[in-house]
Coordinates of C-alpha atoms in Angstrom, one line a residue:
E854 CA 0.0 0.0 0.0
Q855 CA 2.9 2.4 0.7
D856 CA 4.2 1.9 -2.8
S857 CA 1.0 3.0 -4.3
F858 CA 0.9 6.1 -2.0
V859 CA 4.4 7.1 -3.0
S860 CA 3.5 6.9 -6.6
Q861 CA 0.4 9.1 -5.9
D862 CA 2.7 11.6 -4.2
T863 CA 4.7 12.0 -7.4
S864 CA 1.5 13.4 -9.0
F865 CA 1.3 16.0 -6.2
S866 CA 4.8 17.2 -6.8
Q867 CA 4.3 17.5 -10.6
N868 CA 0.9 19.2 -10.3
P869 CA 1.5 22.6 -8.7
S870 CA -2.3 23.3 -8.5
S871 CA -2.7 20.6 -5.9
C872 CA -0.5 22.2 -3.3
L873 CA 0.5 25.5 -1.9
V874 CA 3.9 26.9 -2.7
L875 CA 5.5 28.7 0.2
D876 CA 8.2 31.2 -0.8
G877 CA 11.5 31.6 1.0
T878 CA 10.4 34.6 3.0
T879 CA 7.4 32.7 4.4
L880 CA 9.5 29.6 5.2
D881 CA 12.1 31.9 7.0
N882 CA 9.5 33.8 9.0
L883 CA 7.7 30.7 10.1
E884 CA 11.1 29.0 10.9
V885 CA 10.1 25.9 9.0
L886 CA 13.6 24.8 7.9
T887 CA 16.0 27.2 9.7
N888 CA 15.7 29.3 12.8
S889 CA 16.3 33.0 12.8
V890 CA 18.9 33.0 15.6
D891 CA 21.7 31.0 14.1
G892 CA 20.3 29.5 10.9
S893 CA 20.4 25.9 12.2
E894 CA 17.4 23.5 12.4
L895 CA 17.2 23.6 16.2
G896 CA 13.7 24.6 17.2
T897 CA 12.2 24.6 13.7
L898 CA 9.1 22.8 12.5
I899 CA 11.2 20.4 10.4
N900 CA 13.4 19.6 13.5
Y901 CA 10.3 18.8 15.5
L902 CA 8.6 16.7 12.8
D903 CA 11.6 14.8 11.4
R904 CA 11.8 11.3 12.7
C905 CA 12.7 9.8 9.4
R906 CA 15.1 6.9 9.2
S907 CA 16.4 7.4 5.7
P908 CA 17.7 10.4 3.6
M909 CA 14.9 9.7 1.1
G910 CA 12.3 9.9 3.8
R911 CA 13.7 13.1 5.0
R912 CA 13.7 14.7 1.5
L913 CA 10.0 13.6 1.1
L914 CA 9.1 15.1 4.5
R915 CA 10.8 18.4 3.6
R916 CA 9.0 18.5 0.3
W917 CA 5.6 17.8 2.0
V918 CA 6.3 20.5 4.6
C919 CA 7.4 23.1 2.1
R920 CA 4.5 22.4 -0.4
P921 CA 1.5 21.5 1.8
L922 CA -1.7 20.1 0.2
F923 CA -4.9 22.1 0.3
E924 CA -7.4 19.5 -1.0
A925 CA -9.1 17.7 1.8
S926 CA -9.2 14.3 0.1
A927 CA -5.4 14.5 -0.7
I928 CA -4.6 15.5 2.9
E929 CA -6.7 12.5 4.2
D930 CA -4.9 10.2 1.7
R931 CA -1.5 11.3 3.0
M932 CA -2.5 11.0 6.6
D933 CA -3.7 7.4 6.0
A934 CA -0.3 6.4 4.4

C-alpha cells in the first residue's frame, strides 16, 4: 500500500495546482527549515517533525512541509499512508 501512495505523491509534486507553494520569506518567517537565531534546524518545524530513518524519507518530508496540500481528500490520503 505504501508503494501506491508514494506513486500518488509523485503526481502531487508534478501538479502545482494541488499544493500551496511557500516562498523563501514565508519559510524563513515561520522558521520551517531554519531558525532566525543562528540558521540551524534547532527549534524549527522540520526539526520537531523529522523522525525519518532514511535520507529519502527526510527529503520527502521536507517536500511535503514546504509544499502543503490544500485539497481535503489529498490530505486525508496522505494521513492514511
